[in-house]
């Protein structure tokens, strides 16, 4: 049972990192980034190449930064440019970006499953309350929870966090009082895509890499954001951990039902509370 709970927590924190970025972008821009899964997939392959030529630690730092820069460019030359033209244009842009990134990955790395080699220090297993468990998955759990805590503190205690919350709830008022909403938006989209990059590198040694991995996780990430409450960071974090734990337990106890657990959770939550666990907030 302990191994199942830890597996669920490890997968849950990956969803947490991904969903946090998606929730931040939605909270500020009011749009769903359908390329989020493709960015996660692309980052995993970039991390694979960086690891092969340098080390995993370099990939863990460089890849999220690179994805963050890509996110800033996406905001500057995509989101901001299309913001006055309606949601459909942005949906088409992100779907197009998904196909482009998938094509790049298939051409550069092929379609066969790949994996990132974890550093030696994180290899092997250790004893956790009488159960043997991979050290790398414990590392994923620690990093995921640390990122979640840092994000919440940053949003609630920092000046830029205050600007993000103000811009997401009262955009016109924020502009009037002198907040540069476009700069805040670029920051949020950059951090959101950077988080997708971090999740991709963390998933590399844990889950197999394939051009379809982005599409598979994107649906779960959407469910997490909806269940947590659109635009709510805290709600998305709670929903991600809950979904990871439920999915892990169901895959062992009720394997035939496991694929339907995310949808069942979403239906139950929306029937009880249509706005999600935390409603519609930024943090």
Coordinates of C-alpha atoms in Angstrom, one line a residue:
X1 CA 0.0 0.0 0.0
X2 CA 2.9 2.4 0.8
X3 CA 4.4 1.9 -2.7
X4 CA 1.0 2.6 -4.3
X5 CA 0.6 5.8 -2.3
X6 CA 4.2 7.0 -3.2
X7 CA 3.6 6.1 -6.8
X8 CA 0.4 8.2 -6.8
X9 CA 2.2 11.1 -5.1
X10 CA 5.0 11.0 -7.6
X11 CA 2.6 11.1 -10.5
X12 CA 0.5 13.6 -8.7
X13 CA 3.3 16.1 -8.3
X14 CA 4.1 15.9 -12.1
X15 CA 0.5 16.7 -12.8
X16 CA 0.8 19.4 -10.1
X17 CA 3.7 21.1 -11.9
X18 CA 2.0 20.9 -15.3
X19 CA -1.4 22.1 -14.0
X20 CA 0.1 25.0 -12.0
X21 CA 1.5 26.5 -15.2
X22 CA -1.8 25.9 -17.1
X23 CA -3.8 27.4 -14.3
X24 CA -1.6 30.5 -14.1
X25 CA -1.9 31.2 -17.8
X26 CA -5.7 30.7 -17.7
X27 CA -6.1 32.8 -14.6
X28 CA -4.4 35.8 -16.2
X29 CA -5.2 35.4 -19.9
X30 CA -8.5 33.5 -19.7
X31 CA -7.3 31.1 -22.4
X32 CA -6.5 27.4 -22.4
X33 CA -3.0 26.6 -23.8
X34 CA -3.6 23.5 -25.9
X35 CA 0.1 23.3 -26.7
X36 CA 0.9 22.8 -23.0
X37 CA 1.2 19.0 -23.4
X38 CA 3.4 19.4 -26.5
X39 CA 5.7 21.8 -24.7
X40 CA 6.1 19.2 -21.9
X41 CA 6.9 16.5 -24.5
X42 CA 9.3 18.7 -26.3
X43 CA 11.1 19.6 -23.1
X44 CA 11.5 15.9 -22.2
X45 CA 13.4 15.4 -25.5
X46 CA 15.4 18.5 -25.2
X47 CA 16.3 17.3 -21.7
X48 CA 17.3 13.9 -23.2
X49 CA 19.8 15.6 -25.6
X50 CA 21.2 17.9 -23.0
X51 CA 21.7 15.0 -20.6
X52 CA 23.6 13.0 -23.3
X53 CA 26.0 15.9 -23.9
X54 CA 26.3 17.3 -20.4
X55 CA 24.5 16.0 -17.4
X56 CA 21.0 15.5 -16.0
X57 CA 21.5 18.4 -13.6
X58 CA 22.3 20.8 -16.4
X59 CA 19.2 19.6 -18.3
X60 CA 17.1 20.2 -15.2
X61 CA 18.2 23.8 -15.1
X62 CA 18.7 24.7 -18.8
X63 CA 15.5 23.1 -20.2
X64 CA 12.9 25.0 -18.1
X65 CA 14.8 28.2 -18.8
X66 CA 14.7 27.5 -22.5
X67 CA 11.0 26.7 -22.4
X68 CA 10.3 29.8 -20.4
X69 CA 12.0 31.9 -23.1
X70 CA 9.8 30.1 -25.7
X71 CA 6.8 31.0 -23.6
X72 CA 7.7 34.6 -23.5
X73 CA 8.0 34.7 -27.3
X74 CA 4.7 32.8 -27.5
X75 CA 3.0 35.5 -25.4
X76 CA 4.7 38.4 -27.2
X77 CA 4.1 37.2 -30.8
X78 CA 1.1 34.9 -30.3
X79 CA -1.2 35.6 -27.2
X80 CA -0.8 39.4 -27.2
X81 CA -1.2 39.7 -31.0
X82 CA -4.3 37.5 -31.1
X83 CA -5.9 38.7 -27.9
X84 CA -8.1 41.2 -29.7
X85 CA -9.2 38.6 -32.3
X86 CA -11.1 36.1 -30.1
X87 CA -10.3 32.7 -28.6
X88 CA -10.7 30.7 -31.8
X89 CA -7.5 32.1 -33.3
X90 CA -5.5 31.3 -30.2
X91 CA -6.9 27.8 -30.1
X92 CA -5.8 27.3 -33.7
X93 CA -2.4 28.8 -32.9
X94 CA -1.8 26.4 -30.0
X95 CA -3.1 23.4 -31.9
X96 CA -0.7 24.3 -34.8
X97 CA 2.2 24.6 -32.3
X98 CA 1.3 21.2 -31.1
X99 CA 1.6 19.7 -34.6
X100 CA 4.9 21.6 -35.2
X101 CA 6.5 20.4 -32.0
X102 CA 5.4 16.8 -32.6
X103 CA 6.7 16.9 -36.1
X104 CA 10.1 18.2 -34.9
X105 CA 10.4 15.5 -32.3
X106 CA 9.5 12.7 -34.7
X107 CA 12.0 14.0 -37.2
X108 CA 14.8 14.7 -34.8
X109 CA 14.4 11.8 -32.3
X110 CA 12.2 9.3 -34.1
X111 CA 9.1 7.6 -32.8
X112 CA 10.7 4.8 -30.6
X113 CA 10.3 5.1 -26.9
X114 CA 13.3 6.8 -25.2
X115 CA 14.3 7.5 -21.6
X116 CA 16.6 9.9 -19.7
X117 CA 19.3 8.4 -17.6
X118 CA 19.0 9.7 -14.0
X119 CA 22.2 10.7 -12.2
X120 CA 24.0 8.0 -10.2
X121 CA 23.2 9.5 -6.9
X122 CA 19.5 9.1 -7.6
X123 CA 19.7 5.6 -8.9
X124 CA 18.7 2.5 -7.0
X125 CA 16.2 2.1 -4.2
X126 CA 15.9 2.9 -0.5
X127 CA 13.7 1.7 2.3
X128 CA 10.6 3.7 3.1
X129 CA 8.6 2.4 6.1
X130 CA 9.6 -1.2 5.3
X131 CA 9.1 -0.9 1.5
X132 CA 11.8 -0.6 -1.1
X133 CA 11.2 2.4 -3.3
X134 CA 13.2 4.1 -6.1
X135 CA 15.2 7.1 -5.0
X136 CA 14.5 9.0 -8.1
X137 CA 10.7 8.9 -7.6
X138 CA 11.3 10.3 -4.1
X139 CA 13.4 13.0 -5.7
X140 CA 10.4 13.9 -8.0
X141 CA 8.1 14.1 -5.0
X142 CA 10.4 16.4 -3.1
X143 CA 11.0 18.7 -6.1
X144 CA 7.3 18.8 -7.0
X145 CA 6.3 19.8 -3.5
X146 CA 9.1 22.3 -3.2
X147 CA 8.0 23.9 -6.5
X148 CA 4.4 24.0 -5.3
X149 CA 5.3 25.7 -2.0
X150 CA 7.6 28.2 -3.7
X151 CA 4.9 29.1 -6.3
X152 CA 2.3 29.8 -3.6
X153 CA 4.6 31.9 -1.6
X154 CA 5.7 33.8 -4.6
X155 CA 2.1 34.5 -5.7
X156 CA 1.0 35.5 -2.2
X157 CA 4.0 37.3 -0.8
X158 CA 5.9 39.0 -3.7
X159 CA 5.2 42.2 -5.4
X160 CA 5.0 40.6 -8.8
X161 CA 2.6 38.0 -7.3
X162 CA 0.4 40.8 -6.2
X163 CA 0.5 42.3 -9.7
X164 CA -0.4 38.9 -11.2
X165 CA -3.4 38.5 -8.9
X166 CA -4.6 42.0 -9.6
X167 CA -4.2 41.6 -13.4
X168 CA -6.1 38.4 -13.4
X169 CA -9.1 39.6 -11.4
X170 CA -9.3 43.3 -12.3
X171 CA -7.3 43.9 -15.5
X172 CA -8.6 47.4 -16.2
X173 CA -8.0 48.6 -12.7
X174 CA -4.5 47.1 -12.7
X175 CA -3.7 49.0 -15.8
X176 CA -5.1 52.3 -14.4
X177 CA -2.9 52.0 -11.2
X178 CA 0.2 51.6 -13.4
X179 CA 0.7 47.8 -13.6
X180 CA 2.2 46.8 -17.0
X181 CA -0.2 44.0 -17.7
X182 CA 1.6 42.9 -20.9
X183 CA 4.8 42.4 -18.9
X184 CA 3.0 40.5 -16.2
X185 CA 1.4 38.4 -18.9
X186 CA 4.8 37.6 -20.5
X187 CA 6.1 36.6 -17.0
X188 CA 3.2 34.3 -16.3
X189 CA 3.3 32.6 -19.7
X190 CA 7.0 32.2 -19.4
X191 CA 6.8 30.7 -16.0
X192 CA 3.9 28.4 -17.1
X193 CA 5.8 27.0 -20.0
X194 CA 9.0 26.8 -17.9
X195 CA 7.0 24.6 -15.5
X196 CA 6.0 22.4 -18.4
X197 CA 9.7 22.2 -19.2
X198 CA 10.6 21.2 -15.6
X199 CA 7.9 18.5 -15.6
X200 CA 9.2 17.1 -18.9
X201 CA 12.7 16.7 -17.6
X202 CA 11.5 15.2 -14.3
X203 CA 9.3 12.7 -16.2
X204 CA 12.2 11.6 -18.5
X205 CA 13.8 9.0 -16.1
X206 CA 10.4 8.1 -14.6
X207 CA 8.1 7.7 -17.6
X208 CA 9.1 6.7 -21.1
X209 CA 9.5 9.4 -23.8
X210 CA 7.3 9.3 -26.9
X211 CA 5.8 11.8 -29.3
X212 CA 2.4 11.0 -27.8
X213 CA 3.3 11.6 -24.2
X214 CA 2.1 15.2 -24.4
X215 CA -1.4 14.3 -25.6
X216 CA -1.8 11.7 -23.0
X217 CA -0.9 14.0 -20.1
X218 CA -2.7 17.0 -21.4
X219 CA -6.2 15.6 -20.8
X220 CA -5.3 14.8 -17.2
X221 CA -3.9 18.3 -16.8
X222 CA -7.1 19.8 -18.1
X223 CA -9.1 17.7 -15.7
X224 CA -6.9 18.8 -12.8
X225 CA -7.4 22.5 -13.7
X226 CA -11.2 22.0 -14.0
X227 CA -11.5 20.0 -10.8
X228 CA -9.3 22.5 -8.9
X229 CA -11.2 25.5 -10.1
X230 CA -10.3 27.4 -13.3
X231 CA -7.4 29.7 -12.6
X232 CA -6.9 28.5 -9.0
X233 CA -3.3 27.5 -8.2
X234 CA -4.2 26.0 -4.8
X235 CA -7.1 24.1 -6.2
X236 CA -5.1 22.7 -9.0
X237 CA -2.4 21.5 -6.6
X238 CA -5.0 19.7 -4.4
X239 CA -6.7 18.2 -7.4
X240 CA -3.4 17.0 -8.9
X241 CA -2.3 15.1 -5.7
X242 CA -5.8 13.7 -5.2
X243 CA -6.0 12.5 -8.8
X244 CA -2.5 10.9 -8.7
X245 CA -3.3 9.0 -5.5
X246 CA -6.7 7.8 -6.7
X247 CA -5.3 6.7 -10.1
X248 CA -2.5 4.8 -8.5
X249 CA -4.7 3.0 -6.0
X250 CA -7.3 2.2 -8.7
X251 CA -4.7 0.8 -11.1
X252 CA -3.9 -1.9 -8.6
X253 CA -7.2 -2.4 -6.8
X254 CA -9.6 -1.8 -9.7
X255 CA -7.5 -2.0 -12.9
X256 CA -10.5 -2.1 -15.3
X257 CA -11.9 1.0 -13.7
X258 CA -8.6 3.0 -13.5
X259 CA -8.8 4.7 -16.9
X260 CA -12.1 6.2 -15.9
X261 CA -11.0 7.6 -12.5
X262 CA -10.1 11.1 -13.7
X263 CA -13.4 11.5 -15.5
X264 CA -15.4 10.2 -12.5
X265 CA -13.6 12.6 -10.2
X266 CA -14.3 15.5 -12.5
X267 CA -18.0 14.6 -12.8
X268 CA -18.5 14.2 -9.0
X269 CA -16.7 17.4 -8.2
X270 CA -18.6 19.4 -10.8
X271 CA -21.9 18.0 -9.7
X272 CA -21.2 19.0 -6.1
X273 CA -19.4 22.3 -6.8
X274 CA -19.5 23.4 -10.5
X275 CA -16.8 26.0 -9.9
X276 CA -14.3 23.4 -8.7
X277 CA -12.7 22.8 -5.4
X278 CA -11.4 26.4 -4.9
X279 CA -13.6 28.3 -7.3
X280 CA -12.0 30.7 -9.8
X281 CA -8.9 32.4 -8.2
X282 CA -5.3 32.9 -9.2
X283 CA -3.8 31.6 -5.9

